[in-house]
XYZ file of C-alpha atoms in Angstrom:
709
model
C 27.030 -16.024 4.410
C 22.489 -15.940 3.427
C 20.789 -19.091 3.199
C 18.932 -19.279 -0.562
C 15.948 -17.539 -0.912
C 13.028 -19.391 -0.170
C 9.430 -18.809 -1.928
C 6.678 -20.494 -0.796
C 4.043 -22.851 -2.589
C 2.679 -21.569 -6.033
C -0.788 -21.062 -5.274
C -4.460 -23.625 -6.923
C -1.293 -27.134 -6.367
C -1.901 -29.775 -4.252
C -1.831 -29.134 -0.656
C 0.886 -31.058 0.822
C -0.538 -32.328 4.196
C -3.165 -34.492 1.714
C -1.034 -36.534 0.126
C -0.106 -40.257 1.689
C 3.794 -39.430 2.276
C 5.724 -42.505 3.358
C 6.580 -42.440 7.356
C 10.264 -40.227 7.678
C 11.026 -43.054 10.686
C 10.387 -45.583 9.154
C 14.001 -46.721 7.304
C 15.202 -45.890 11.213
C 13.821 -48.171 12.926
C 13.236 -50.858 10.512
C 16.607 -50.847 10.366
C 16.977 -51.577 14.055
C 18.278 -47.885 14.465
C 16.161 -46.025 16.057
C 17.335 -45.263 19.988
C 14.760 -46.266 21.797
C 15.223 -44.896 25.230
C 16.844 -48.175 26.596
C 18.975 -48.130 24.298
C 20.676 -44.604 25.115
C 23.838 -44.726 24.860
C 26.019 -43.772 27.548
C 29.209 -45.472 29.283
C 28.883 -47.540 31.611
C 25.780 -47.776 32.516
C 24.169 -49.400 35.540
C 21.047 -51.667 35.599
C 17.218 -51.878 38.027
C 15.510 -54.511 38.554
C 12.940 -53.775 41.077
C 11.575 -56.073 44.143
C 7.701 -55.147 44.511
C 4.914 -56.172 47.017
C 3.547 -59.842 47.213
C 0.573 -58.456 49.408
C -2.167 -56.290 48.698
C -2.113 -53.988 52.305
C 0.203 -54.630 54.983
C 3.306 -53.212 56.522
C 6.846 -54.146 55.813
C 8.095 -55.077 58.906
C 11.800 -56.860 57.876
C 14.489 -56.993 54.661
C 16.923 -59.424 54.188
C 18.897 -58.316 52.015
C 22.140 -59.826 53.469
C 23.098 -62.294 50.402
C 22.222 -60.235 47.829
C 24.344 -57.208 48.894
C 27.067 -59.803 48.974
C 26.880 -60.849 45.024
C 29.822 -59.400 43.471
C 28.290 -56.298 40.694
C 26.042 -55.276 43.239
C 25.915 -51.146 43.280
C 22.969 -50.736 45.239
C 20.098 -51.694 47.344
C 16.975 -49.440 47.673
C 14.138 -49.311 49.737
C 12.263 -47.146 52.046
C 15.566 -46.642 54.715
C 17.649 -45.148 51.853
C 15.379 -43.542 50.012
C 15.610 -39.921 48.673
C 12.874 -38.581 50.481
C 10.375 -36.856 47.549
C 8.982 -33.218 47.926
C 5.659 -32.166 46.790
C 3.100 -34.966 45.857
C 2.173 -34.640 42.179
C 0.494 -37.683 41.399
C 0.208 -39.706 44.374
C 0.878 -43.168 42.537
C 4.795 -41.530 42.309
C 5.031 -40.814 46.613
C 7.331 -44.468 46.873
C 10.126 -45.705 48.865
C 8.920 -43.080 52.285
C 7.689 -45.395 54.663
C 6.429 -49.350 54.835
C 3.833 -49.831 54.237
C 1.785 -51.626 51.005
C -1.022 -50.562 49.026
C -1.421 -52.181 46.546
C -0.295 -55.944 45.653
C 3.270 -55.192 42.680
C 3.468 -52.093 43.915
C 7.237 -50.602 44.414
C 8.555 -51.507 47.743
C 12.837 -51.078 46.446
C 15.083 -52.326 44.019
C 19.165 -53.606 42.767
C 21.066 -51.960 40.976
C 24.041 -54.015 39.641
C 26.508 -54.011 36.725
C 24.721 -55.832 34.423
C 20.549 -56.810 33.933
C 21.217 -60.621 34.994
C 23.267 -59.468 38.588
C 20.356 -56.419 39.764
C 17.581 -59.696 38.342
C 19.278 -62.573 40.655
C 20.070 -60.284 43.481
C 16.856 -58.901 43.866
C 15.624 -62.418 43.763
C 17.908 -63.506 47.217
C 16.266 -60.939 49.104
C 13.621 -61.635 51.724
C 10.412 -58.681 52.480
C 8.536 -60.160 54.587
C 5.236 -58.408 55.742
C 2.614 -57.935 58.581
C -0.347 -58.449 55.430
C -3.216 -56.713 56.467
C -7.701 -57.967 55.173
C -7.833 -56.133 51.162
C -10.759 -54.453 49.905
C -11.646 -55.848 46.230
C -13.725 -56.753 43.865
C -16.544 -54.971 43.134
C -20.548 -55.408 41.462
C -23.729 -52.928 41.414
C -24.143 -54.746 45.023
C -21.547 -53.226 46.466
C -22.805 -51.813 49.490
C -19.480 -48.777 49.629
C -20.545 -47.863 45.844
C -20.534 -44.350 45.128
C -21.231 -41.514 42.822
C -17.662 -39.662 41.945
C -17.999 -36.020 40.933
C -16.241 -35.797 38.686
C -14.716 -38.711 36.130
C -12.294 -38.793 32.953
C -12.225 -36.127 31.409
C -13.511 -33.543 33.512
C -16.730 -35.446 32.810
C -20.227 -35.306 35.590
C -20.030 -38.585 37.775
C -24.309 -37.804 37.037
C -25.847 -36.379 34.541
C -30.139 -36.476 34.189
C -32.589 -34.661 31.137
C -36.208 -34.960 31.446
C -38.533 -37.086 32.882
C -36.556 -40.756 32.814
C -38.316 -43.007 35.263
C -41.841 -41.796 33.505
C -39.868 -41.802 30.049
C -39.685 -46.083 31.015
C -42.814 -46.208 31.734
C -43.954 -46.247 27.560
C -43.048 -47.867 24.585
C -41.681 -50.784 23.641
C -38.782 -51.212 26.035
C -35.146 -53.364 26.973
C -33.367 -53.393 30.194
C -29.994 -55.874 30.692
C -26.452 -55.364 31.556
C -23.573 -56.091 30.424
C -19.838 -56.116 30.668
C -16.211 -55.741 30.701
C -12.676 -57.148 32.057
C -10.205 -55.290 32.474
C -7.319 -54.767 29.957
C -4.154 -54.243 29.809
C -1.634 -51.756 27.101
C 0.452 -54.999 25.402
C 2.716 -51.782 23.010
C 5.600 -53.724 21.737
C 8.157 -51.893 23.737
C 7.366 -52.483 26.983
C 7.995 -49.171 29.520
C 12.184 -48.603 29.500
C 14.158 -45.848 31.000
C 17.957 -44.577 30.780
C 18.648 -41.903 34.428
C 21.750 -39.745 34.246
C 21.913 -37.839 38.212
C 24.478 -35.336 37.242
C 27.025 -33.860 40.497
C 25.995 -30.556 40.519
C 28.406 -27.171 40.104
C 28.124 -25.437 43.646
C 28.997 -23.049 41.454
C 26.076 -23.672 39.461
C 23.639 -25.669 40.813
C 20.238 -24.302 38.847
C 21.969 -26.332 35.858
C 20.194 -30.136 34.552
C 20.844 -32.237 37.255
C 18.109 -35.166 36.228
C 18.347 -36.690 32.317
C 15.180 -39.295 31.924
C 15.621 -40.534 27.796
C 11.723 -42.433 29.006
C 9.370 -43.917 27.009
C 6.624 -41.598 27.005
C 3.025 -39.368 24.892
C 4.511 -35.769 26.094
C 7.906 -34.849 27.455
C 6.407 -32.046 29.070
C 3.140 -33.518 31.232
C 6.166 -36.029 32.289
C 8.768 -33.600 33.656
C 6.106 -31.254 35.059
C 4.766 -34.598 37.292
C 8.685 -35.582 38.239
C 9.983 -32.680 38.827
C 9.107 -31.410 41.776
C 8.607 -35.422 43.966
C 11.679 -35.573 43.433
C 12.826 -31.744 44.571
C 14.164 -30.798 41.106
C 13.446 -26.924 39.511
C 11.598 -27.618 36.110
C 14.915 -26.622 34.112
C 16.921 -29.055 36.211
C 15.016 -32.441 34.723
C 15.921 -33.112 30.659
C 12.976 -35.926 29.529
C 13.882 -37.361 25.511
C 11.751 -39.221 23.981
C 12.243 -39.021 20.500
C 11.228 -42.771 19.143
C 8.110 -44.729 21.270
C 7.591 -48.420 20.319
C 3.757 -47.692 20.626
C 1.356 -47.066 23.995
C -2.111 -46.704 24.149
C -2.268 -44.476 26.922
C -0.145 -46.130 29.763
C 3.259 -44.150 29.317
C 0.358 -41.103 29.017
C 1.013 -40.211 32.266
C 4.412 -40.979 34.623
C 4.257 -43.954 36.637
C 5.756 -44.818 40.256
C 8.789 -46.587 38.305
C 10.712 -43.474 36.888
C 10.904 -42.037 40.203
C 12.440 -45.792 41.155
C 14.976 -45.451 38.578
C 15.333 -41.624 39.484
C 16.634 -41.745 42.764
C 18.732 -44.977 42.699
C 20.277 -42.998 39.901
C 20.951 -39.873 42.701
C 22.355 -42.687 44.960
C 24.561 -42.600 42.392
C 25.485 -39.937 40.791
C 27.550 -39.548 36.662
C 26.017 -43.092 35.840
C 23.570 -44.326 34.139
C 20.937 -46.091 35.253
C 18.348 -48.989 32.555
C 15.435 -50.127 33.256
C 13.184 -52.496 31.025
C 10.100 -54.189 33.015
C 9.439 -56.995 32.159
C 5.798 -57.996 30.819
C 4.871 -59.672 33.252
C 6.031 -55.868 35.785
C 3.748 -54.040 32.476
C 0.395 -56.167 34.497
C 1.280 -54.174 38.549
C 2.167 -50.979 38.231
C 1.697 -49.171 33.973
C -2.282 -49.067 34.662
C -5.069 -50.614 32.802
C -8.746 -50.136 31.003
C -10.175 -50.644 34.848
C -13.772 -53.665 34.604
C -16.611 -52.307 34.280
C -20.626 -53.986 34.526
C -23.448 -51.442 32.707
C -27.149 -51.937 32.836
C -29.336 -50.214 29.765
C -32.942 -49.558 30.495
C -34.427 -48.291 27.240
C -37.348 -47.642 25.374
C -38.878 -46.701 22.080
C -42.326 -45.795 20.264
C -43.099 -48.301 17.318
C -40.800 -46.017 14.892
C -38.055 -46.529 17.146
C -37.675 -43.769 17.504
C -35.982 -43.317 20.674
C -37.526 -42.522 24.677
C -36.188 -42.908 27.302
C -32.095 -44.888 28.197
C -31.468 -45.182 32.061
C -27.343 -46.049 31.214
C -25.611 -46.342 35.151
C -22.220 -48.428 35.175
C -20.501 -49.286 38.241
C -16.588 -49.610 37.919
C -13.055 -50.287 40.425
C -11.317 -47.838 41.335
C -7.623 -46.946 43.405
C -7.804 -46.118 46.836
C -4.530 -44.673 46.131
C -5.799 -42.830 43.659
C -9.251 -42.410 42.071
C -9.005 -43.690 38.232
C -13.065 -43.625 37.595
C -13.430 -43.742 32.970
C -16.271 -41.628 31.577
C -17.897 -44.743 30.243
C -21.537 -42.805 30.247
C -20.409 -39.812 28.367
C -20.857 -40.844 24.220
C -24.534 -42.132 25.548
C -25.259 -37.940 25.929
C -24.537 -36.461 23.128
C -25.046 -39.550 20.047
C -28.706 -40.203 20.285
C -31.509 -37.897 19.992
C -32.936 -39.521 23.455
C -35.695 -36.566 25.764
C -35.628 -38.808 28.808
C -32.047 -39.880 29.536
C -30.462 -41.049 32.794
C -26.209 -41.395 33.177
C -24.965 -42.244 36.602
C -20.858 -43.679 36.875
C -20.984 -46.175 39.786
C -17.254 -46.711 41.815
C -16.051 -49.010 44.486
C -12.518 -48.033 45.529
C -10.116 -51.045 46.495
C -7.201 -51.796 47.452
C -5.591 -52.657 43.476
C -2.972 -50.812 41.305
C -4.442 -47.777 39.725
C -6.492 -47.658 36.390
C -5.262 -45.287 33.203
C -6.260 -43.752 30.034
C -6.497 -46.502 27.361
C -6.995 -45.681 24.014
C -10.113 -44.594 23.951
C -11.331 -44.267 27.436
C -14.692 -44.159 28.952
C -16.254 -44.482 24.810
C -14.762 -47.988 23.811
C -16.361 -49.948 27.040
C -19.322 -47.250 26.705
C -20.589 -47.561 22.859
C -20.381 -51.495 23.547
C -22.823 -51.043 25.844
C -25.221 -48.688 24.771
C -24.747 -49.961 20.678
C -25.257 -53.916 21.482
C -27.901 -52.839 23.599
C -29.689 -50.334 20.193
C -29.059 -53.470 18.659
C -31.530 -55.320 20.596
C -33.963 -52.536 20.632
C -33.562 -52.426 17.225
C -34.682 -56.339 17.396
C -37.558 -56.060 20.065
C -39.563 -53.301 16.968
C -38.650 -54.537 14.379
C -36.572 -51.544 12.713
C -33.041 -51.783 10.582
C -29.940 -51.296 13.378
C -29.298 -48.291 10.331
C -32.081 -46.878 10.424
C -33.415 -46.759 14.407
C -29.644 -44.741 14.777
C -29.975 -42.394 11.604
C -33.615 -42.363 12.968
C -31.992 -41.046 16.487
C -30.428 -38.413 14.382
C -30.207 -35.139 16.427
C -29.569 -31.285 15.212
C -28.576 -30.819 18.187
C -26.131 -32.373 20.423
C -28.495 -33.161 23.300
C -26.833 -32.494 26.164
C -24.943 -28.811 26.244
C -27.869 -27.812 23.100
C -25.082 -26.458 21.093
C -25.232 -27.056 17.481
C -22.276 -30.027 15.960
C -19.258 -28.151 15.183
C -19.781 -30.934 11.809
C -21.531 -34.349 11.885
C -21.284 -37.358 9.540
C -23.199 -39.782 11.333
C -25.145 -41.165 9.010
C -23.635 -40.123 5.876
C -21.242 -42.712 8.005
C -23.895 -45.178 7.716
C -25.406 -44.583 5.092
C -21.660 -45.067 2.442
C -20.861 -48.487 5.014
C -24.069 -50.048 4.338
C -23.288 -50.088 0.426
C -19.976 -51.027 0.575
C -20.373 -53.540 2.826
C -23.693 -55.034 1.011
C -25.087 -54.480 4.258
C -28.926 -55.266 1.707
C -27.910 -58.621 1.587
C -27.906 -59.918 5.810
C -29.748 -63.030 6.077
C -32.478 -62.909 8.896
C -31.305 -64.671 12.183
C -29.953 -67.940 12.826
C -30.260 -68.515 8.945
C -27.472 -67.937 6.991
C -24.775 -71.266 6.848
C -21.608 -72.503 5.681
C -21.062 -75.915 6.712
C -20.052 -75.669 10.562
C -19.945 -72.131 10.225
C -22.935 -69.751 11.201
C -22.622 -66.407 9.254
C -24.012 -62.512 10.255
C -23.167 -59.105 9.668
C -23.083 -56.109 12.562
C -23.055 -52.842 12.877
C -22.115 -50.092 15.767
C -21.329 -46.436 15.572
C -17.936 -45.170 17.181
C -17.730 -40.908 18.086
C -14.973 -40.141 19.898
C -14.960 -35.909 20.649
C -12.203 -32.788 21.070
C -10.146 -32.561 23.798
C -8.336 -29.466 24.109
C -7.504 -28.157 26.933
C -4.721 -26.187 26.935
C -3.014 -25.120 23.686
C 0.450 -26.463 22.642
C 3.422 -24.254 21.268
C 5.004 -24.560 18.008
C 8.536 -22.680 17.010
C 9.404 -22.970 13.236
C 13.198 -22.152 12.968
C 15.196 -20.982 9.421
C 18.988 -22.919 8.782
C 21.012 -23.373 6.553
C 18.478 -23.398 3.946
C 16.038 -25.877 5.673
C 12.569 -25.352 7.749
C 12.166 -27.018 10.914
C 9.785 -26.914 13.212
C 9.881 -27.908 17.338
C 8.348 -29.002 19.837
C 7.963 -31.400 22.416
C 5.102 -33.718 20.790
C 6.146 -37.508 20.940
C 5.440 -39.596 18.245
C 4.207 -43.391 19.803
C 2.963 -44.681 16.334
C 0.858 -42.436 15.392
C 3.291 -40.509 12.334
C 3.861 -37.678 13.903
C 7.589 -37.417 12.421
C 6.006 -37.487 9.584
C 2.716 -35.715 9.366
C 4.131 -32.425 11.278
C 6.455 -31.439 8.575
C 3.677 -31.579 5.987
C 1.592 -29.636 8.152
C 4.177 -26.358 8.302
C 5.450 -27.042 4.838
C 1.970 -26.821 4.293
C 1.990 -23.289 5.986
C 4.715 -22.065 4.837
C 4.185 -22.698 1.205
C 7.347 -24.799 0.716
C 8.606 -27.606 -0.692
C 7.829 -30.461 2.181
C 11.465 -31.569 1.183
C 12.702 -28.665 2.501
C 11.349 -28.997 6.680
C 12.681 -31.076 9.612
C 10.915 -31.653 12.590
C 12.970 -31.525 15.835
C 10.139 -33.314 18.819
C 10.700 -35.487 22.031
C 12.232 -33.729 24.514
C 11.936 -30.425 27.000
C 13.331 -27.210 26.250
C 11.427 -27.344 23.037
C 7.604 -25.205 22.813
C 5.828 -27.333 25.124
C 2.566 -29.080 23.700
C 0.502 -31.445 24.903
C 0.991 -34.795 24.852
C -0.520 -37.381 22.480
C -3.539 -38.569 23.705
C -6.954 -37.838 23.903
C -6.891 -37.859 20.094
C -6.278 -34.477 19.944
C -2.437 -34.452 18.387
C -2.445 -33.476 14.860
C -5.285 -30.995 15.040
C -3.859 -29.512 18.436
C -0.389 -29.317 17.836
C -1.039 -28.512 14.149
C -3.170 -25.349 15.235
C 0.376 -24.379 16.551
C 2.418 -24.992 13.962
C -0.293 -22.579 11.545
C 0.136 -19.714 13.902
C 3.499 -19.416 13.838
C 4.383 -20.475 9.996
C 1.440 -17.001 10.053
C 3.332 -15.158 12.816
C 7.073 -16.399 10.950
C 6.150 -14.538 7.159
C 4.452 -12.295 8.892
C 7.837 -11.409 10.456
C 10.490 -12.509 8.399
C 8.578 -12.252 4.342
C 9.240 -15.532 1.888
C 13.125 -14.629 2.195
C 13.978 -15.014 5.933
C 18.421 -15.157 7.195
C 19.910 -17.677 9.036
C 19.111 -18.251 12.351
C 15.622 -16.371 11.303
C 12.884 -18.102 14.786
C 9.574 -17.454 16.247
C 7.026 -19.333 18.115
C 3.252 -19.443 18.837
C 0.755 -20.249 20.462
C -2.134 -22.161 18.713
C -5.821 -21.682 19.730
C -9.265 -22.311 19.387
C -10.904 -20.694 16.537
C -13.073 -17.532 17.887
C -16.382 -19.127 18.578
C -15.348 -22.366 18.820
C -16.518 -23.431 22.648
C -19.923 -22.362 21.156
C -20.136 -26.262 18.680
C -20.019 -29.386 20.594
C -17.604 -31.163 18.505
C -16.388 -34.267 17.646
C -15.648 -36.579 15.493
C -17.739 -39.616 14.492
C -17.587 -43.332 12.544
C -19.439 -46.835 11.708
C -17.858 -50.340 11.703
C -19.512 -53.268 10.075
C -18.271 -56.627 10.666
C -18.770 -60.451 9.584
C -19.269 -62.714 11.078
C -18.074 -66.984 11.279
C -19.506 -68.402 13.908
C -18.556 -72.422 14.383
C -21.720 -74.287 16.717
C -18.882 -77.132 16.961
C -16.302 -75.077 18.182
C -17.642 -72.006 19.327
C -15.299 -70.050 18.013
C -16.170 -66.714 17.049
C -14.065 -65.133 13.021
C -14.430 -62.183 12.404
C -14.666 -62.621 8.865
C -14.240 -58.368 6.641
C -14.907 -55.862 8.759
C -14.824 -51.621 7.166
C -14.737 -48.600 8.742
C -16.207 -45.512 7.617
C -15.098 -42.131 8.938
C -15.629 -38.480 9.234
C -12.540 -37.282 10.914
C -12.099 -33.681 9.490
C -9.355 -33.172 6.482
C -7.018 -36.046 6.890
C -3.233 -34.760 7.053
C -1.545 -38.140 5.433
C -4.202 -40.758 4.515
C -1.422 -43.757 4.815
C -0.538 -43.157 9.231
C -4.493 -42.542 9.152
C -5.390 -45.790 7.494
C -3.005 -47.088 10.116
C -3.901 -45.924 13.362
C -8.007 -46.536 11.499
C -7.327 -50.131 11.012
C -4.265 -50.691 14.426
C -8.000 -49.629 16.387
C -10.059 -51.743 14.731
C -7.206 -54.464 15.731
C -7.262 -53.763 19.039
C -11.094 -53.669 19.216
C -11.209 -57.053 17.713
C -8.707 -58.757 20.624
C -10.968 -56.868 23.459
C -14.433 -59.097 21.353
C -12.198 -62.301 20.926
C -10.003 -62.377 22.949
C -8.397 -59.996 25.919
C -9.170 -60.680 29.800
C -7.723 -60.025 32.260
C -8.110 -62.015 36.235
C -7.899 -60.052 39.885
C -7.547 -62.361 42.258
C -10.041 -60.614 44.738
C -8.175 -62.916 47.458
C -4.301 -62.251 47.262
C -5.226 -58.669 44.757
C -2.647 -59.997 41.915
C -3.798 -60.861 38.063
C -3.611 -63.690 37.568
C -2.966 -63.671 34.216
C -0.233 -61.593 33.722
C 2.165 -61.375 31.153
C 0.818 -62.307 27.363
C 1.075 -66.197 27.327
C -2.648 -66.260 30.274
C -3.955 -62.379 28.870
C -4.152 -63.378 24.952
C -4.200 -60.992 22.311
C -5.537 -61.069 19.017
C -3.043 -62.650 16.686
C -2.085 -61.928 12.425
C -4.611 -64.879 11.239
C -7.088 -62.774 13.693
C -6.540 -59.273 11.891
C -7.699 -60.140 7.434
C -9.609 -58.112 5.771
C -10.527 -54.870 8.011
C -10.530 -51.532 5.757
C -11.383 -48.504 6.811
C -11.814 -45.521 4.445
C -12.174 -41.346 5.095
C -15.699 -39.452 3.737
C -14.486 -35.987 2.803
C -14.965 -33.252 5.794
C -13.009 -30.106 6.384
C -14.111 -28.973 10.462
C -12.759 -25.014 10.648
C -13.748 -25.518 14.116
C -11.083 -28.081 15.281
C -8.010 -25.389 14.106
C -7.029 -23.835 11.214
C -5.853 -28.007 9.209
C -9.198 -29.000 10.084
C -8.345 -31.978 11.077
C -10.440 -34.185 13.145
C -9.072 -36.985 16.322
C -8.715 -40.420 14.590
C -6.369 -41.856 16.588
C -10.007 -44.019 19.234
C -12.475 -43.289 16.830
C -11.017 -47.076 15.328
C -11.151 -48.966 18.246
C -15.059 -47.636 19.451
C -18.632 -49.396 18.407
C -15.821 -52.896 17.338
C -17.227 -54.706 19.773
C -20.401 -53.967 19.738
C -20.312 -54.367 15.529
C -19.071 -58.031 16.057
C -21.701 -58.806 18.522
C -23.657 -57.755 16.809
C -22.602 -59.558 14.090
C -22.841 -62.803 16.463
C -26.800 -62.493 17.198
C -27.297 -62.237 14.047
C -25.560 -66.145 12.828
C -26.751 -67.551 15.535
C -29.600 -65.901 17.588
C -27.226 -65.340 20.280
C -27.046 -62.347 22.316
C -23.277 -62.113 24.026
C -23.680 -59.115 26.128
C -20.243 -60.158 28.442
C -16.414 -59.500 26.892
C -14.417 -60.972 25.201
C -16.977 -63.876 23.626
C -14.834 -66.790 24.393
C -16.796 -70.002 23.078
C -17.507 -70.894 26.794
C -20.035 -67.289 26.350
C -21.516 -68.638 23.002
C -22.102 -72.174 24.558
C -23.408 -71.154 28.275
C -25.508 -68.647 26.302
C -26.569 -71.310 24.466
C -27.755 -73.816 26.327
């Protein structure tokens, strides 16, 4: 029996994709009924606990596991002696348990699988692993003799870039020169890395049937399946990755990590039995990536009106020997302001440590801390208001590529924010006081580029009188479950109540991972293309089972434009001259992020990014012990993050903007825009309050008092 006829949304009515719709997954998450990777219902699961290296570099010489093997309930002890052989090398850190060699402290060297998580952990503690330790190379800095300039850094950016005559320009005008640093920072999502793996015994009659099912917390099932299958000796259609709900990520779940191979190996040796593993917080600090530390040096000159003449911005960062990863720290400096003479050079130092990985706004977050602090220093030196200095250096075109900007409303963000925040009431340096508290305001710009690498594909299906949008998108807390049906309803011209989403598993149309602030416009473009194709093929009266898929593609000519989102952060801080404590009293972010599909979820993302920025500015700092290769404060007792009391008076607003060159939705990316520039705005406010210039994150009392002295 055919479904009831459906009609398009009448022309002229409000767009579904502009409404502040409540998150459709909120009830399931609030009631605890949303099944995350570790909570997937499976029969009679076993539990894994890993063994990790206690040396930074060396060779395993012995493994005494007799006591562990004798413990009742232990089903498997997995080491390099019995681990399945890996096949193709898609990513170096995934090649584990293939030899006794150790590449960094915390590397997986084995695992115990038992009937309960408690037994597995107890058995792991009984295993004694001995090593022949070798000297480890750790540490980095501007004077490190092994520093080199990588040809490429993250996001396919050039390691070095120069225009004009920087040396000549640096000899002109009014100048500043300073060094800035950012520490190791660690993703701390509320859900740690978790996985449930089931290796199915293949039938001799059907050897190509699905052999491995992974319930995994990730940002994109397609990438994880594509990376893991070759390592495990599987064809793409022999691995099924399911990730319907993810409890936060910020980059750490965007790329497969070695624990997935470890659990898959264990499941292979226990075919038919599910193996579960949930990382402890301490383990999260070892093998799932981090934002690498950086040291940056900036020299800049400007004329007496504040117009920039030259900037030399260089960065030094560590990278692991096992896998090279260098953030694009200097990319924003190349494109944000009109600088005729510019030099930007990334330097890297290899070390025996766990590899870094992208963390919310990789590169832009660290680089913009240095750049926006330096601009504030230059504004003070020249005697120009910091907002006015930024406006005077607004470029007509992208200074790096020469392309016109698709849309660029940074100046509008600065001016709107200044009016709303009361910038005109900003007091001179060190003059505003409330008892022991010194009060000051600061500002910083924000920007994040478009990442349109590979187009996504989406499907539209009709069944039971309802439409279903299908793709491998993951909702990592950003609201994809909510906004993708909104985009589909808008494109199809039907009420939102008639559209469902199916996301978060392999087998659906391939989609880019939820990262690089590219989900909404990338997935949305594919959904819009599928909707157009669906209407062309089936009209307004589809039949049961009608279905299409389509690729989203950038508008023709889009690559002729420089495509970025922009914003401005305003912060007011209070600094105690008794304790040195810094408190963010209020903060405003004003953003130009294209069309806002759902104002409610967009504000949540921006406020979340600003909160992470406050956390980085005031608290977060990982300490790598360069003697032994471990993170000294590798848990949430020693690695401090912002608490509720740190986050007050935050507000985020978005300017009206539509950018057709990002895709059919007119949206840009905002997920990372909210964090970029936040630490600089806070640091600039601290300087206005106290006269002290802090150039090293985080702004802890000891650093403030040291600078005061």
